[in-house]
Amino acid sequence: MRKLLGCPLRSAVLLLFVFFSVSPVLASGPDLAAARAAFDAGNFARAAELARDLKTAKGDALASRAESVRGEFAAEGDDRLKRYEAALADGRRALARNPRSAEAHLAIAISLGLAARNEGRMAAHFAGIGREARLHIDKALELAPENAWAWAARGGWNIEIAYDGGVIGRMVYGASIAAGVDAYERALVLAPRNMSIAWQYAFQLAGLGGENLPRANALLADIAGREPATALEELLRASALELKDALDRGDKAALARILAFRLGRGDAPPPASGFRGKR
C-alpha cells in the first residue's frame, strides 16, 4: 500500500472538491491566462505545468487543481495516486508562498482527501488526516467567509466523515450529515450556477440514499440541462447523466459501481466510454 508523506491515508476527509472550476479570482492575473486556457480546454497536464512555472501562490493552487482533476478523469491505476500526491505538493507550496491564501488551504484539504481515498478510516483517524483537512477548510472560511468553494468543502467533509467515520466521525470530529447538507446549501446560495458544487453535492447525496435521493436527482437534472462551457463541465455533465440514468432506471448494480468509484468507496472503474480529458 502506498503512503503519502510517510502516513497511511484515506478519504475520510472529503472527495472531489478538486473539481473547482478556475475561479475569476484565482485566474485574474494575466500571467495565468495560458494556464487557465489549458485548464478550460481539458489539457490539465499542460495547465499544471504552466501554472507551476509561474512560481506564485496562485499558480501553485491552480496546478494543484489541475493535477487533481487530471488524476480523477485522465489517469488510471497507480498514476492516479501520483497525480493526487503532486496536487498535495502543489497545495503545500502555494501555502508556503502565501499563508493567507484561501485557495491554498482548500487545495491542501482537497488533495489530502483524494490521496487518502483508498485507505481505512482508522488509519486516517490516527494519521490525523480528517482533522488536518478540517483545519485548512476552517482557515479558508476565516480568510474568505463568503467563498462558496469553502462552504462546499465543509459540506463534503461533514458528509464523508459522518458516513465513513461512523461513531468516530460523529463523536471525535463532530461531523454530521445535517451540517454537511446545510453547508452545501449555503454554498449553492452563494454560487447557484456552479456546476462543480452541484455535481459534488448530488453524488454525495446519492451515496447517502433514502430521503436524500430526490434532492440528488433534482441537482443532477439541473446539471443535465446545462450547456457545458469548459472541458471540466463536459466531464461533470457526462458523469451526472450516467448517475441520473442509473437512478431513473433503478439499476442498483450500476448505482453501486458509479458511486463506489466516484466516492472512493470501491475500486470498480466507470465505463471506458466518454470524454476522459487529456493526460
PDB file of N, CA and C in Angstrom, residues 164-215:
ATOM      1  N   ASP A 164     -18.371   7.773   6.615  1.00  0.00           N
ATOM      2  CA  ASP A 164     -17.310   6.774   6.649  1.00  0.00           C
ATOM      3  C   ASP A 164     -16.725   6.583   8.034  1.00  0.00           C
ATOM      4  N   GLY A 165     -16.804   7.612   8.876  1.00  0.00           N
ATOM      5  CA  GLY A 165     -16.167   7.529  10.186  1.00  0.00           C
ATOM      6  C   GLY A 165     -17.028   6.921  11.270  1.00  0.00           C
ATOM      7  N   GLY A 166     -18.327   6.747  10.984  1.00  0.00           N
ATOM      8  CA  GLY A 166     -19.198   6.144  11.979  1.00  0.00           C
ATOM      9  C   GLY A 166     -19.182   6.899  13.293  1.00  0.00           C
ATOM     10  N   VAL A 167     -19.045   6.170  14.380  1.00  0.00           N
ATOM     11  CA  VAL A 167     -19.030   6.774  15.713  1.00  0.00           C
ATOM     12  C   VAL A 167     -17.847   7.719  15.872  1.00  0.00           C
ATOM     13  N   ILE A 168     -16.698   7.354  15.311  1.00  0.00           N
ATOM     14  CA  ILE A 168     -15.521   8.227  15.388  1.00  0.00           C
ATOM     15  C   ILE A 168     -15.815   9.560  14.717  1.00  0.00           C
ATOM     16  N   GLY A 169     -16.398   9.487  13.534  1.00  0.00           N
ATOM     17  CA  GLY A 169     -16.702  10.707  12.800  1.00  0.00           C
ATOM     18  C   GLY A 169     -17.637  11.628  13.561  1.00  0.00           C
ATOM     19  N   ARG A 170     -18.649  11.047  14.178  1.00  0.00           N
ATOM     20  CA  ARG A 170     -19.636  11.865  14.881  1.00  0.00           C
ATOM     21  C   ARG A 170     -19.127  12.370  16.227  1.00  0.00           C
ATOM     22  N   MET A 171     -18.447  11.499  16.972  1.00  0.00           N
ATOM     23  CA  MET A 171     -18.064  11.866  18.337  1.00  0.00           C
ATOM     24  C   MET A 171     -16.727  12.599  18.400  1.00  0.00           C
ATOM     25  N   VAL A 172     -15.747  12.121  17.649  1.00  0.00           N
ATOM     26  CA  VAL A 172     -14.415  12.711  17.730  1.00  0.00           C
ATOM     27  C   VAL A 172     -14.322  13.988  16.910  1.00  0.00           C
ATOM     28  N   TYR A 173     -14.878  13.967  15.698  1.00  0.00           N
ATOM     29  CA  TYR A 173     -14.739  15.110  14.806  1.00  0.00           C
ATOM     30  C   TYR A 173     -15.937  16.059  14.854  1.00  0.00           C
ATOM     31  N   GLY A 174     -17.055  15.608  15.424  1.00  0.00           N
ATOM     32  CA  GLY A 174     -18.236  16.457  15.458  1.00  0.00           C
ATOM     33  C   GLY A 174     -18.897  16.616  14.106  1.00  0.00           C
ATOM     34  N   ALA A 175     -18.680  15.673  13.212  1.00  0.00           N
ATOM     35  CA  ALA A 175     -19.266  15.740  11.870  1.00  0.00           C
ATOM     36  C   ALA A 175     -20.696  15.226  11.885  1.00  0.00           C
ATOM     37  N   SER A 176     -21.524  15.736  10.971  1.00  0.00           N
ATOM     38  CA  SER A 176     -22.889  15.236  10.838  1.00  0.00           C
ATOM     39  C   SER A 176     -23.386  15.449   9.419  1.00  0.00           C
ATOM     40  N   ILE A 177     -24.317  14.604   9.012  1.00  0.00           N
ATOM     41  CA  ILE A 177     -24.924  14.748   7.688  1.00  0.00           C
ATOM     42  C   ILE A 177     -25.663  16.081   7.605  1.00  0.00           C
ATOM     43  N   ALA A 178     -26.383  16.434   8.658  1.00  0.00           N
ATOM     44  CA  ALA A 178     -27.154  17.682   8.651  1.00  0.00           C
ATOM     45  C   ALA A 178     -26.257  18.892   8.449  1.00  0.00           C
ATOM     46  N   ALA A 179     -25.113  18.904   9.132  1.00  0.00           N
ATOM     47  CA  ALA A 179     -24.185  20.019   8.967  1.00  0.00           C
ATOM     48  C   ALA A 179     -23.633  20.061   7.550  1.00  0.00           C
ATOM     49  N   GLY A 180     -23.405  18.888   6.969  1.00  0.00           N
ATOM     50  CA  GLY A 180     -22.916  18.838   5.596  1.00  0.00           C
ATOM     51  C   GLY A 180     -23.929  19.379   4.612  1.00  0.00           C
ATOM     52  N   VAL A 181     -25.183  18.985   4.772  1.00  0.00           N
ATOM     53  CA  VAL A 181     -26.249  19.469   3.892  1.00  0.00           C
ATOM     54  C   VAL A 181     -26.401  20.988   4.023  1.00  0.00           C
ATOM     55  N   ASP A 182     -26.400  21.481   5.248  1.00  0.00           N
ATOM     56  CA  ASP A 182     -26.535  22.926   5.466  1.00  0.00           C
ATOM     57  C   ASP A 182     -25.404  23.697   4.792  1.00  0.00           C
ATOM     58  N   ALA A 183     -24.177  23.178   4.900  1.00  0.00           N
ATOM     59  CA  ALA A 183     -23.033  23.859   4.294  1.00  0.00           C
ATOM     60  C   ALA A 183     -23.134  23.860   2.780  1.00  0.00           C
ATOM     61  N   TYR A 184     -23.543  22.736   2.198  1.00  0.00           N
ATOM     62  CA  TYR A 184     -23.707  22.677   0.740  1.00  0.00           C
ATOM     63  C   TYR A 184     -24.804  23.639   0.268  1.00  0.00           C
ATOM     64  N   GLU A 185     -25.898  23.677   0.994  1.00  0.00           N
ATOM     65  CA  GLU A 185     -26.988  24.565   0.584  1.00  0.00           C
ATOM     66  C   GLU A 185     -26.541  26.032   0.648  1.00  0.00           C
ATOM     67  N   ARG A 186     -25.739  26.360   1.634  1.00  0.00           N
ATOM     68  CA  ARG A 186     -25.216  27.721   1.701  1.00  0.00           C
ATOM     69  C   ARG A 186     -24.291  27.997   0.520  1.00  0.00           C
ATOM     70  N   ALA A 187     -23.482  27.012   0.162  1.00  0.00           N
ATOM     71  CA  ALA A 187     -22.593  27.165  -0.989  1.00  0.00           C
ATOM     72  C   ALA A 187     -23.385  27.444  -2.259  1.00  0.00           C
ATOM     73  N   LEU A 188     -24.513  26.746  -2.426  1.00  0.00           N
ATOM     74  CA  LEU A 188     -25.322  26.937  -3.633  1.00  0.00           C
ATOM     75  C   LEU A 188     -26.066  28.267  -3.618  1.00  0.00           C
ATOM     76  N   VAL A 189     -26.365  28.789  -2.438  1.00  0.00           N
ATOM     77  CA  VAL A 189     -26.929  30.143  -2.367  1.00  0.00           C
ATOM     78  C   VAL A 189     -25.892  31.158  -2.843  1.00  0.00           C
ATOM     79  N   LEU A 190     -24.645  30.949  -2.438  1.00  0.00           N
ATOM     80  CA  LEU A 190     -23.566  31.849  -2.831  1.00  0.00           C
ATOM     81  C   LEU A 190     -23.198  31.695  -4.303  1.00  0.00           C
ATOM     82  N   ALA A 191     -23.338  30.486  -4.837  1.00  0.00           N
ATOM     83  CA  ALA A 191     -22.962  30.227  -6.235  1.00  0.00           C
ATOM     84  C   ALA A 191     -23.986  29.286  -6.861  1.00  0.00           C
ATOM     85  N   PRO A 192     -25.191  29.784  -7.152  1.00  0.00           N
ATOM     86  CA  PRO A 192     -26.284  28.910  -7.585  1.00  0.00           C
ATOM     87  C   PRO A 192     -26.070  28.229  -8.939  1.00  0.00           C
ATOM     88  N   ARG A 193     -25.201  28.767  -9.774  1.00  0.00           N
ATOM     89  CA  ARG A 193     -24.982  28.165 -11.092  1.00  0.00           C
ATOM     90  C   ARG A 193     -23.670  27.410 -11.176  1.00  0.00           C
ATOM     91  N   ASN A 194     -23.079  27.122 -10.054  1.00  0.00           N
ATOM     92  CA  ASN A 194     -21.788  26.439 -10.045  1.00  0.00           C
ATOM     93  C   ASN A 194     -21.993  24.936 -10.252  1.00  0.00           C
ATOM     94  N   MET A 195     -21.614  24.460 -11.417  1.00  0.00           N
ATOM     95  CA  MET A 195     -21.839  23.057 -11.753  1.00  0.00           C
ATOM     96  C   MET A 195     -20.984  22.124 -10.895  1.00  0.00           C
ATOM     97  N   SER A 196     -19.778  22.545 -10.569  1.00  0.00           N
ATOM     98  CA  SER A 196     -18.885  21.691  -9.788  1.00  0.00           C
ATOM     99  C   SER A 196     -19.451  21.409  -8.400  1.00  0.00           C
ATOM    100  N   ILE A 197     -19.957  22.455  -7.745  1.00  0.00           N
ATOM    101  CA  ILE A 197     -20.523  22.274  -6.409  1.00  0.00           C
ATOM    102  C   ILE A 197     -21.774  21.416  -6.474  1.00  0.00           C
ATOM    103  N   ALA A 198     -22.643  21.698  -7.435  1.00  0.00           N
ATOM    104  CA  ALA A 198     -23.871  20.910  -7.576  1.00  0.00           C
ATOM    105  C   ALA A 198     -23.555  19.443  -7.846  1.00  0.00           C
ATOM    106  N   TRP A 199     -22.548  19.190  -8.665  1.00  0.00           N
ATOM    107  CA  TRP A 199     -22.149  17.814  -9.001  1.00  0.00           C
ATOM    108  C   TRP A 199     -21.701  17.063  -7.756  1.00  0.00           C
ATOM    109  N   GLN A 200     -20.796  17.677  -7.007  1.00  0.00           N
ATOM    110  CA  GLN A 200     -20.282  17.010  -5.821  1.00  0.00           C
ATOM    111  C   GLN A 200     -21.396  16.736  -4.810  1.00  0.00           C
ATOM    112  N   TYR A 201     -22.234  17.722  -4.598  1.00  0.00           N
ATOM    113  CA  TYR A 201     -23.340  17.594  -3.645  1.00  0.00           C
ATOM    114  C   TYR A 201     -24.281  16.471  -4.079  1.00  0.00           C
ATOM    115  N   ALA A 202     -24.613  16.428  -5.354  1.00  0.00           N
ATOM    116  CA  ALA A 202     -25.522  15.406  -5.869  1.00  0.00           C
ATOM    117  C   ALA A 202     -24.966  14.004  -5.659  1.00  0.00           C
ATOM    118  N   PHE A 203     -23.686  13.822  -5.935  1.00  0.00           N
ATOM    119  CA  PHE A 203     -23.095  12.499  -5.782  1.00  0.00           C
ATOM    120  C   PHE A 203     -23.059  12.072  -4.320  1.00  0.00           C
ATOM    121  N   GLN A 204     -22.751  13.006  -3.430  1.00  0.00           N
ATOM    122  CA  GLN A 204     -22.712  12.629  -2.027  1.00  0.00           C
ATOM    123  C   GLN A 204     -24.114  12.324  -1.490  1.00  0.00           C
ATOM    124  N   LEU A 205     -25.114  13.088  -1.921  1.00  0.00           N
ATOM    125  CA  LEU A 205     -26.488  12.779  -1.509  1.00  0.00           C
ATOM    126  C   LEU A 205     -26.923  11.419  -2.044  1.00  0.00           C
ATOM    127  N   ALA A 206     -26.589  11.134  -3.294  1.00  0.00           N
ATOM    128  CA  ALA A 206     -26.941   9.831  -3.874  1.00  0.00           C
ATOM    129  C   ALA A 206     -26.265   8.706  -3.099  1.00  0.00           C
ATOM    130  N   GLY A 207     -25.043   8.945  -2.643  1.00  0.00           N
ATOM    131  CA  GLY A 207     -24.337   7.944  -1.859  1.00  0.00           C
ATOM    132  C   GLY A 207     -25.007   7.676  -0.522  1.00  0.00           C
ATOM    133  N   LEU A 208     -25.667   8.696   0.024  1.00  0.00           N
ATOM    134  CA  LEU A 208     -26.399   8.516   1.279  1.00  0.00           C
ATOM    135  C   LEU A 208     -27.697   7.749   1.060  1.00  0.00           C
ATOM    136  N   GLY A 209     -28.336   7.972  -0.107  1.00  0.00           N
ATOM    137  CA  GLY A 209     -29.556   7.262  -0.460  1.00  0.00           C
ATOM    138  C   GLY A 209     -30.771   7.730   0.330  1.00  0.00           C
ATOM    139  N   GLY A 210     -31.828   6.925   0.295  1.00  0.00           N
ATOM    140  CA  GLY A 210     -33.042   7.185   1.062  1.00  0.00           C
ATOM    141  C   GLY A 210     -33.673   8.530   0.752  1.00  0.00           C
ATOM    142  N   GLU A 211     -33.956   9.293   1.796  1.00  0.00           N
ATOM    143  CA  GLU A 211     -34.651  10.571   1.650  1.00  0.00           C
ATOM    144  C   GLU A 211     -33.802  11.632   0.943  1.00  0.00           C
ATOM    145  N   ASN A 212     -32.535  11.343   0.736  1.00  0.00           N
ATOM    146  CA  ASN A 212     -31.661  12.294   0.054  1.00  0.00           C
ATOM    147  C   ASN A 212     -31.737  12.185  -1.469  1.00  0.00           C
ATOM    148  N   LEU A 213     -32.344  11.128  -1.982  1.00  0.00           N
ATOM    149  CA  LEU A 213     -32.351  10.893  -3.422  1.00  0.00           C
ATOM    150  C   LEU A 213     -33.135  11.936  -4.227  1.00  0.00           C
ATOM    151  N   PRO A 214     -34.295  12.423  -3.769  1.00  0.00           N
ATOM    152  CA  PRO A 214     -34.994  13.442  -4.565  1.00  0.00           C
ATOM    153  C   PRO A 214     -34.160  14.703  -4.798  1.00  0.00           C
ATOM    154  N   ARG A 215     -33.476  15.179  -3.758  1.00  0.00           N
ATOM    155  CA  ARG A 215     -32.621  16.363  -3.924  1.00  0.00           C
ATOM    156  C   ARG A 215     -31.460  16.047  -4.859  1.00  0.00           C
TER     157      ARG A 215
END
